[in-house]
mmCIF file of C-alpha atoms and ligand atoms in Angstrom:
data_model
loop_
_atom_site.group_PDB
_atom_site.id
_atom_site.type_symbol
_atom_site.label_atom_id
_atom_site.label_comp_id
_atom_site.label_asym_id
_atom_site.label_seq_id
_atom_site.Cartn_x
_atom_site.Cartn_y
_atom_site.Cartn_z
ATOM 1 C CA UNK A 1 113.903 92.897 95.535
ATOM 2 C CA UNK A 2 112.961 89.626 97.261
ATOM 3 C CA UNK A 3 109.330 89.419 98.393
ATOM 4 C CA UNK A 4 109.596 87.442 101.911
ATOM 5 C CA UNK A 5 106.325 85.909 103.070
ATOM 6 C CA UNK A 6 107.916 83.653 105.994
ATOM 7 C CA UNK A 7 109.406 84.483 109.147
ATOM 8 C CA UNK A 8 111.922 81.330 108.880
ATOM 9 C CA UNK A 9 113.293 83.329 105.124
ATOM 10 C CA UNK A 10 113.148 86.382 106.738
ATOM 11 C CA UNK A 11 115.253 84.870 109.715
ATOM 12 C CA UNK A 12 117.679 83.082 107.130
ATOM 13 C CA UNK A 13 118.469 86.935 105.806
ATOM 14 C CA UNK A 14 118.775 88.586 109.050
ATOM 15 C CA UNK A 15 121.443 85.980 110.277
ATOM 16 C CA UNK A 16 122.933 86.103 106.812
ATOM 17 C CA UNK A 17 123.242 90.308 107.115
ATOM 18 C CA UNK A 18 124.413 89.831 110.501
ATOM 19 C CA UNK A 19 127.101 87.575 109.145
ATOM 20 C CA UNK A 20 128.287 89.835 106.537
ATOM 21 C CA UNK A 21 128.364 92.787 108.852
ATOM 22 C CA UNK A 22 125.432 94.602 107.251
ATOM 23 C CA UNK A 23 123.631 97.193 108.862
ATOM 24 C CA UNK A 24 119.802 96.748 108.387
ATOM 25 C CA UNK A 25 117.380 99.320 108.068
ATOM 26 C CA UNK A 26 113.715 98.470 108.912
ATOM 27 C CA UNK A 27 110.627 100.240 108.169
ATOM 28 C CA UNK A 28 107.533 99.077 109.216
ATOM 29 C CA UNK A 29 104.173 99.744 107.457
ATOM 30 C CA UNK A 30 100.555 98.399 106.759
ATOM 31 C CA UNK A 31 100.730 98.732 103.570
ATOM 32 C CA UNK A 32 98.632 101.488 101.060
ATOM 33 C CA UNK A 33 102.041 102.783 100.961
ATOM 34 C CA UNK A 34 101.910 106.830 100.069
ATOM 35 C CA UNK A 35 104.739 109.268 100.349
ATOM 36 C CA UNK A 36 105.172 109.642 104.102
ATOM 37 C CA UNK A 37 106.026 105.778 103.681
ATOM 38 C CA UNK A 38 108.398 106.429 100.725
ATOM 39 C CA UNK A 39 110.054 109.389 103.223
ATOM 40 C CA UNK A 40 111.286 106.674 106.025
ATOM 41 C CA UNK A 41 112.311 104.193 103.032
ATOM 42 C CA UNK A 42 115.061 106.992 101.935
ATOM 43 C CA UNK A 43 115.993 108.130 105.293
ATOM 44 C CA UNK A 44 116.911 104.377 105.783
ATOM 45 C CA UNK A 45 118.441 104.311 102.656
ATOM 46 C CA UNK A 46 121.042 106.993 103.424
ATOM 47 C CA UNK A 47 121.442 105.384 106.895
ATOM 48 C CA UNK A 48 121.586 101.376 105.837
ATOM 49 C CA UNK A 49 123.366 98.830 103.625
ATOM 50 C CA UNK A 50 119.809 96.988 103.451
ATOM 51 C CA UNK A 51 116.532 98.311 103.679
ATOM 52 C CA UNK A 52 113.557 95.970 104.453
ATOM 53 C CA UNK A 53 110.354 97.518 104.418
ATOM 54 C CA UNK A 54 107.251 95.388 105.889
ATOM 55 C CA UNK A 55 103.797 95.227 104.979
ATOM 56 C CA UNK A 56 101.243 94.072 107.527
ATOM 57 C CA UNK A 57 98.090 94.872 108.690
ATOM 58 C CA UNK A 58 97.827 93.899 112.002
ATOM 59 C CA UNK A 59 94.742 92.807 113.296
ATOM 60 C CA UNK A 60 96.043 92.803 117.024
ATOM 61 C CA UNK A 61 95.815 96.917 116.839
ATOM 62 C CA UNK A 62 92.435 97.419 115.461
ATOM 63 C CA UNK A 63 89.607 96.600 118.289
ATOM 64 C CA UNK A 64 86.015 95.109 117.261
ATOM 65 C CA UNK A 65 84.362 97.746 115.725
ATOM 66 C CA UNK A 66 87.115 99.380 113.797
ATOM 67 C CA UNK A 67 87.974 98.894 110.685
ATOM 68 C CA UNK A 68 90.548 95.843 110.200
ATOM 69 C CA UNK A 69 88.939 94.230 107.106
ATOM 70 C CA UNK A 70 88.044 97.803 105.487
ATOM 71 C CA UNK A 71 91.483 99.083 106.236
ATOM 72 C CA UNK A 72 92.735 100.318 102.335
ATOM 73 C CA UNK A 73 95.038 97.769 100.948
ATOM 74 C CA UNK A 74 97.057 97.842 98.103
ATOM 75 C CA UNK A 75 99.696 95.112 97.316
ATOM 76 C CA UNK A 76 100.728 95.091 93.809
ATOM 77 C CA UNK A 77 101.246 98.849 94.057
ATOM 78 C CA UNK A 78 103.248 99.004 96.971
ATOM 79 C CA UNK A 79 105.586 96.331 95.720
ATOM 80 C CA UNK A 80 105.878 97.862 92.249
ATOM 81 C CA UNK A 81 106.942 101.298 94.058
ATOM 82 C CA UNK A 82 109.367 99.769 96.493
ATOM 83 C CA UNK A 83 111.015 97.920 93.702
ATOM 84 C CA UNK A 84 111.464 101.339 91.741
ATOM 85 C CA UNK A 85 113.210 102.947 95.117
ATOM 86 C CA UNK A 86 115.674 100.118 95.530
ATOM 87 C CA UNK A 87 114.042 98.480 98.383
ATOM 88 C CA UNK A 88 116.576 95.267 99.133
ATOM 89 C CA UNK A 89 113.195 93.475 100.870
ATOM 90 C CA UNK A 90 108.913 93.735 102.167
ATOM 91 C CA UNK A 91 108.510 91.374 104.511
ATOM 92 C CA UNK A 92 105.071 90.100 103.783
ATOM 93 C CA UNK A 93 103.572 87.498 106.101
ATOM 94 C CA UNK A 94 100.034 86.412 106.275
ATOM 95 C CA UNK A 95 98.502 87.029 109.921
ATOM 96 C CA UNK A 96 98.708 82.649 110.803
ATOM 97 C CA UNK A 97 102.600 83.569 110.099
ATOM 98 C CA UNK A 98 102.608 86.075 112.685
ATOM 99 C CA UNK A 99 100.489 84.582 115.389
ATOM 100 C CA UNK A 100 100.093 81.110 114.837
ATOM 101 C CA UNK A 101 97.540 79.173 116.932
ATOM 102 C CA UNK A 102 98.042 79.615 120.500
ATOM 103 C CA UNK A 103 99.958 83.080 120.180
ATOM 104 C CA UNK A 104 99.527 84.184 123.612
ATOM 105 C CA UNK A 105 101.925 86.607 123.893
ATOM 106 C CA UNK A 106 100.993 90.536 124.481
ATOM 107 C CA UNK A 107 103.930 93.771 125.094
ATOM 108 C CA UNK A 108 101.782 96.507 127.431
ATOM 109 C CA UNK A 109 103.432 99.491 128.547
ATOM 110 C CA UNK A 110 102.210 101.048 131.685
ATOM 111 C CA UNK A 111 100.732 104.250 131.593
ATOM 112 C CA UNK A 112 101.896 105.382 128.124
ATOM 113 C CA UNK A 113 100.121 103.321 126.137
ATOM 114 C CA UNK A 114 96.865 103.909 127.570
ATOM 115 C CA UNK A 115 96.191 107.755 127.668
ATOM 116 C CA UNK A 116 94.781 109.470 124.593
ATOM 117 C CA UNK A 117 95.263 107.073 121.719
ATOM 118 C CA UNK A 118 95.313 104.310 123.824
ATOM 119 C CA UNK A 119 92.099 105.549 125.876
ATOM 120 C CA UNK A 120 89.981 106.151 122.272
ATOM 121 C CA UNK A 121 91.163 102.708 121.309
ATOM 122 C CA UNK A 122 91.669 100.519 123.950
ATOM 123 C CA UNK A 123 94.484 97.804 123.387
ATOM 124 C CA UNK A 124 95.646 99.506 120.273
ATOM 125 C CA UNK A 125 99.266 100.010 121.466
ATOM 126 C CA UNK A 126 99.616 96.401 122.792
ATOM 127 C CA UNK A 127 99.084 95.661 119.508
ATOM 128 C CA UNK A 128 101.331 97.782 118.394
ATOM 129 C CA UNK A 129 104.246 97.499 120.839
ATOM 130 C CA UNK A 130 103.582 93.394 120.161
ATOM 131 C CA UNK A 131 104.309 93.296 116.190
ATOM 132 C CA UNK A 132 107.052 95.397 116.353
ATOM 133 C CA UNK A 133 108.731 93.660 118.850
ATOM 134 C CA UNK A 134 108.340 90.885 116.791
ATOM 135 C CA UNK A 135 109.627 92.434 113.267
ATOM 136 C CA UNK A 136 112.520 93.677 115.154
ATOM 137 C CA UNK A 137 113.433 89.884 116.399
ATOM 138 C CA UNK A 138 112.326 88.322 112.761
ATOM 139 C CA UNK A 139 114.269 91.152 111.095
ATOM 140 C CA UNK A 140 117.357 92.574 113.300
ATOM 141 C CA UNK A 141 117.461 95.955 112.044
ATOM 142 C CA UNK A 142 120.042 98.221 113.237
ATOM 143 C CA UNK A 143 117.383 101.116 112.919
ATOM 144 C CA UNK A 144 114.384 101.630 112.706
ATOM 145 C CA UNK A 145 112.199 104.566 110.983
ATOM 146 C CA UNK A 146 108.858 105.924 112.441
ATOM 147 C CA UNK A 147 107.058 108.691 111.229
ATOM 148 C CA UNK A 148 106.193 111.682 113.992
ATOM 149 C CA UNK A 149 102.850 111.778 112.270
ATOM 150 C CA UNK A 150 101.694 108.824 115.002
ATOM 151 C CA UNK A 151 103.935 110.624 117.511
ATOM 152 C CA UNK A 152 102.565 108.464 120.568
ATOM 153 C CA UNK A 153 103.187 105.190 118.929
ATOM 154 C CA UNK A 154 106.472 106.280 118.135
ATOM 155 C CA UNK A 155 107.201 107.342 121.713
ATOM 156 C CA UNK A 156 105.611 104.070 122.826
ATOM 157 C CA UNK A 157 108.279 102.110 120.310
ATOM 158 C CA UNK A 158 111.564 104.471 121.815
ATOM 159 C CA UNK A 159 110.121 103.364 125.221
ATOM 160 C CA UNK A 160 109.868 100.078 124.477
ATOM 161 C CA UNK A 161 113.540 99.793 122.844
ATOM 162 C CA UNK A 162 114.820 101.350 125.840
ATOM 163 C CA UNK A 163 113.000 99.455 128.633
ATOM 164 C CA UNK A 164 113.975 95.330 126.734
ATOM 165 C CA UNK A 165 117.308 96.799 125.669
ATOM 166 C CA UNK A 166 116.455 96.147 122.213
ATOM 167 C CA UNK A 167 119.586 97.609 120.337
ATOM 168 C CA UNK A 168 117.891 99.354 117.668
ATOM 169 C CA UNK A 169 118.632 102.985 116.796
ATOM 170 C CA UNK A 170 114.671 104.391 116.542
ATOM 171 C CA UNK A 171 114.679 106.759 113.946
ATOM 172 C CA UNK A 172 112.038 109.799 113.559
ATOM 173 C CA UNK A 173 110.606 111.140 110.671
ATOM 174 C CA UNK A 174 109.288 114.344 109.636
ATOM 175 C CA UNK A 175 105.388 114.060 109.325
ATOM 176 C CA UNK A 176 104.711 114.430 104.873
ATOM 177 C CA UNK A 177 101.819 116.592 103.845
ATOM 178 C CA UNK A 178 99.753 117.294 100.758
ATOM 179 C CA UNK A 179 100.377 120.677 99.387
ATOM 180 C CA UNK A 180 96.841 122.469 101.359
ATOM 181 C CA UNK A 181 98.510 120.493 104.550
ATOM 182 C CA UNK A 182 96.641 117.421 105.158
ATOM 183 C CA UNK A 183 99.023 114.875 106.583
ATOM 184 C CA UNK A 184 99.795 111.693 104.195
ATOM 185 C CA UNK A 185 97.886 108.839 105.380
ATOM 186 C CA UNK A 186 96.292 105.286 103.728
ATOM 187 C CA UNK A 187 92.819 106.347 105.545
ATOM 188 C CA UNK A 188 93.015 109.185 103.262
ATOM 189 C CA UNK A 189 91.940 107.042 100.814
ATOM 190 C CA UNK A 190 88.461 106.595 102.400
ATOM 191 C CA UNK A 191 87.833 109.987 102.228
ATOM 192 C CA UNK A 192 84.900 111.420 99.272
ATOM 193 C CA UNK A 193 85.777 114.927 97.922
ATOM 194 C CA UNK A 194 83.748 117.074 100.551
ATOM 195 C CA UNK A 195 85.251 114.929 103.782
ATOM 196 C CA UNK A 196 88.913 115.648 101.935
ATOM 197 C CA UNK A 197 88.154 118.757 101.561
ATOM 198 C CA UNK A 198 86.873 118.901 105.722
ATOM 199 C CA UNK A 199 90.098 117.179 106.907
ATOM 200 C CA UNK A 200 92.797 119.969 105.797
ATOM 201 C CA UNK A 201 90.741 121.056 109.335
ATOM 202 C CA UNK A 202 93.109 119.302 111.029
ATOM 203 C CA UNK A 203 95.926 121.000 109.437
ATOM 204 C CA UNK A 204 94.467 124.213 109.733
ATOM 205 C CA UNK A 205 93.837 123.844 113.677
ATOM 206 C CA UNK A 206 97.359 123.308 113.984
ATOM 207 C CA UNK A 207 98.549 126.328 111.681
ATOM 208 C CA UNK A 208 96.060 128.546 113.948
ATOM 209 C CA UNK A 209 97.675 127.076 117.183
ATOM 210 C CA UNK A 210 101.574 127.835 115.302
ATOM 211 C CA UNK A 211 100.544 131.237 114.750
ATOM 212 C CA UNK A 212 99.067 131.872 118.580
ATOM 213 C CA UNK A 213 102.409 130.504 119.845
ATOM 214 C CA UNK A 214 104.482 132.586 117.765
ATOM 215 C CA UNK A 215 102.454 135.567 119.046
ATOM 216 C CA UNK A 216 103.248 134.597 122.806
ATOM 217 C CA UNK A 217 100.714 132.327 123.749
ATOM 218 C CA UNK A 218 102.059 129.831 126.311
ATOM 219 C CA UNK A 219 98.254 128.910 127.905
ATOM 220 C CA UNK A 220 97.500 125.621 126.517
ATOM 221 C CA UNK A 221 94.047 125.780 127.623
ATOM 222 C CA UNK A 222 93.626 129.270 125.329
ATOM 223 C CA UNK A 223 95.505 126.613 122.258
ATOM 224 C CA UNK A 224 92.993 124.122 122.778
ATOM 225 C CA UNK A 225 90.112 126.012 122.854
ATOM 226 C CA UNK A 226 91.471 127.239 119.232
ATOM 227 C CA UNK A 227 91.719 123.993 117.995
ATOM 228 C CA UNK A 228 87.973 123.275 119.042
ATOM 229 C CA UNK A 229 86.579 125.939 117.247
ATOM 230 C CA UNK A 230 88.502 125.623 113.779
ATOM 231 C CA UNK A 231 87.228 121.644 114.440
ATOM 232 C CA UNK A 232 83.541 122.678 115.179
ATOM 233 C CA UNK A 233 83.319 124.921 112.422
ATOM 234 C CA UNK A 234 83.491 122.024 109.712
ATOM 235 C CA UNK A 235 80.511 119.897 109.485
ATOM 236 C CA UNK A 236 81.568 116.820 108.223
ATOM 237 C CA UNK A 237 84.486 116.558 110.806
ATOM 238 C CA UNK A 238 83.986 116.180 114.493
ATOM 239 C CA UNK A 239 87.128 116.209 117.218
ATOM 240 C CA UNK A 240 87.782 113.395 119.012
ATOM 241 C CA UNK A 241 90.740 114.873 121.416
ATOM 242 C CA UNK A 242 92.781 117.916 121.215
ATOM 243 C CA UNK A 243 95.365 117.740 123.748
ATOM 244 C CA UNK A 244 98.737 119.635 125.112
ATOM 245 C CA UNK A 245 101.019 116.755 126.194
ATOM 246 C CA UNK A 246 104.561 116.873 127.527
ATOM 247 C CA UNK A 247 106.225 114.598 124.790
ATOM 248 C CA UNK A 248 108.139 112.578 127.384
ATOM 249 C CA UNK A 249 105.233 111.038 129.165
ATOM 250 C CA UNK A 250 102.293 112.188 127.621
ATOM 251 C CA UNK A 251 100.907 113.637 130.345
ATOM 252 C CA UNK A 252 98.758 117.377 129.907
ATOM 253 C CA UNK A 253 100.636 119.974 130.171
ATOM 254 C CA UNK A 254 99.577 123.399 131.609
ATOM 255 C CA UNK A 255 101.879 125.856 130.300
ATOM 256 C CA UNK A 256 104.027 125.161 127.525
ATOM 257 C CA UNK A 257 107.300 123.865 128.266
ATOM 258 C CA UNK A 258 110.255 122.377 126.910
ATOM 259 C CA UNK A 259 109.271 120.457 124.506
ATOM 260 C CA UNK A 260 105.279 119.303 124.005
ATOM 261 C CA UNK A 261 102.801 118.016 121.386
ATOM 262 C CA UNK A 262 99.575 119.642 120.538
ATOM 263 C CA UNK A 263 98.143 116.131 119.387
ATOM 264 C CA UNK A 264 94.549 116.073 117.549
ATOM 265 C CA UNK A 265 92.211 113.349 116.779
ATOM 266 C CA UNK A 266 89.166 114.051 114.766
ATOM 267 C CA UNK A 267 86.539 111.792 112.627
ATOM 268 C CA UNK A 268 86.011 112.804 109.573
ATOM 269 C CA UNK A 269 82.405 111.176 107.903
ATOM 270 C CA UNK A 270 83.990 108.177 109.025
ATOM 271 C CA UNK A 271 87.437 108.201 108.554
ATOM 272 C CA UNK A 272 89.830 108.706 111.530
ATOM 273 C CA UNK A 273 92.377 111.019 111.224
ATOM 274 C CA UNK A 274 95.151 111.562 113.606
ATOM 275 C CA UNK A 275 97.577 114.967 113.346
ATOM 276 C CA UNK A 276 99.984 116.815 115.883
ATOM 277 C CA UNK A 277 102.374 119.598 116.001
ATOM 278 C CA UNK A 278 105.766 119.349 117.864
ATOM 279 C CA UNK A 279 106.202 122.550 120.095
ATOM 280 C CA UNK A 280 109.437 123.204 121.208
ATOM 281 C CA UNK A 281 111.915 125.669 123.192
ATOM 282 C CA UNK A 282 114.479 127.193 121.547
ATOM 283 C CA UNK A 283 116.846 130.473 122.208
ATOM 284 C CA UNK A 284 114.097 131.315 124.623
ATOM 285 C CA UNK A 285 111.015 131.176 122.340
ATOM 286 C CA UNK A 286 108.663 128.676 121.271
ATOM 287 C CA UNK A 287 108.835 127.144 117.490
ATOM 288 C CA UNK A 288 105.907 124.695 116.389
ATOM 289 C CA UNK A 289 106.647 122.034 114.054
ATOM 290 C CA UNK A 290 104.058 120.736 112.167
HETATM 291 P P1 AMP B 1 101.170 102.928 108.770
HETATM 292 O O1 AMP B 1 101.304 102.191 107.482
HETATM 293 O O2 AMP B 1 100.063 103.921 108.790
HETATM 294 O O3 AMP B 1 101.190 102.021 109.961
HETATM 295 O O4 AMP B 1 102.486 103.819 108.888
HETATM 296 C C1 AMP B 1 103.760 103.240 108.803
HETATM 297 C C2 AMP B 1 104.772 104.268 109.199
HETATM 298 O O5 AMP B 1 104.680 105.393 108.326
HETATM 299 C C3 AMP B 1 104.561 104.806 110.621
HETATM 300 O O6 AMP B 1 105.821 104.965 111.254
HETATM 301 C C4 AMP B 1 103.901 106.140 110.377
HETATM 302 O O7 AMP B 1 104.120 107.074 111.397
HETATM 303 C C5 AMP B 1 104.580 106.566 109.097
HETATM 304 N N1 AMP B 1 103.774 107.567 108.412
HETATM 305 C C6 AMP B 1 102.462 107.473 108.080
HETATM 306 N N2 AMP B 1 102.039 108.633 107.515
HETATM 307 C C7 AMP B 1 103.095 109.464 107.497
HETATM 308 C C8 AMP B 1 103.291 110.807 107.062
HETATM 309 N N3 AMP B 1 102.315 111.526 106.524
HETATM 310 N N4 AMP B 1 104.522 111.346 107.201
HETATM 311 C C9 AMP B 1 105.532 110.619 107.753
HETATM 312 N N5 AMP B 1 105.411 109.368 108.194
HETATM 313 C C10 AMP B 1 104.211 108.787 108.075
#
């Protein structure tokens, strides 16, 4: 596994895949890699003669006050575990590598990228929609994986690909949870036993909201309110947004219909945890995925 730390190496292999008529599999992370990372490395796997996975933490999607420098980081590790998968390369670059003096550049998406995610944290999905535009020029992947768990960034990317014709095949991925629920993520890591404990309230707002839909509830006012109280109850934790969102354009969404996302943000002492639950027609009823 070749560590790349330079977008001209990185470059050299892409042309050099491209030449021998392999079919690149990218995964992009920030690192603090846990299991839901791992999941997207072996769906590319099965999909890809090379897999690059990169590691960056990109300061152009955290605004002032959040927390870029305090974000968990852990290098060694997550090298050490993509080696024993069979990772062919992490793309590693320092953030001067990325945006060099005088980067000027910024990818906005109308409308999309600035309702819920993008309203709590303003400029987040320029940054976003910016870096991985640029790992998908620096690395020429044939697909791409994204995990559902940050279901509006990964509509945001899909958009994106579409809209600049990118050519790469945007792959989703089933969200990975611990065993009481809580959805694998590096801000985990932040969390002290009692806030752990707190967030599985995410989880459990969702479960409720599964179980009202597969009673009959289609009144996603009734779903919210649900996901407000099992919120409210836990001390520690307090909700951010709960939302019922038509998954094509994000917008709110009355009644339940084709195919939505109950999407929850909630801090948590003062962690930030993001969850959702994919609701969906099928054969005439609803079925929540969470
Ligand atoms: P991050 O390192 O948090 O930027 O995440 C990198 C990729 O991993 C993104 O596509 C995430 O959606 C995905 N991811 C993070 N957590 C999970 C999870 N629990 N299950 C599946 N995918 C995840």
């Amino acid at each position: 596994m070749e560590i790349v730390h330079t977008v001209r190496r990185m470059r050299e292999i892409a042309d050099e895949s491209c030449a021998r008529g392999k079919v690149t599999g990218l995964v992009p992370t920030m690192g603090a890699l846990h299991a839901g990372h791992f999941s997207l490395v072996r769906a590319a796997q099965a999909e890809s003669s090379r897999v690059v996975v990169s590691i960056f933490v990109n300061p152009k999607q955290f605004w002032p006050n959040e927390d870029f420098e305090n974000y968990p980081r852990s290098f060694e590790k997550d090298v050490v575990a993509l080696e024993s998968l069979g990772v062919d390369h992490v793309f590693a670059p320092s953030v001067g590598e990325m945006y060099p003096a005088g980067f000027s550049t910024a990818v906005s998406l109308e409308g999309l990228s600035e309702r819920l995610e993008g309203r709590s944290r303003p400029g987040h999905f320029h940054g976003v929609a910016t870096v991985v535009l640029k790992l998908f020029e620096i690395v020429r992947p044939s697909f791409a994986y994204f995990g559902r768990k940050d279901a509006q960034q990964l509509r945001i990317i899909e958009q994106m690909t579409k809209d600049l014709n990118l050519g790469v095949r945007i792959v989703p991925c089933a969200i990975v949870r611990e065993p009481d629920g809580l959805a694998l993520s590096s801000r985990n890591a932040c969390l002290n036993p009692r806030e752990r404990q707190a967030a599985t309230a995410l989880y459990r707002a969702l479960d409720r909201a599964r179980r009202r839909v597969s009673q009959g509830e289609v009144n996603t006012k009734q779903l919210i309110q649900d996901v407000e109280q099992t919120i409210g109850e836990e001390d520690t934790a307090s909700l951010e947004y709960a939302e019922i969102v038509e998954t094509s354009d994000f917008l709110p969404a009355e009644q339940l219909r084709n195919s939505c996302l109950l999407l929850i943000a909630a801090i948590v002492g003062c962690t930030r945890l993001i969850d959702n639950a994919l609701i969906e027609r099928k054969e005439g009823s609803f079925q929540v995925t969470l």
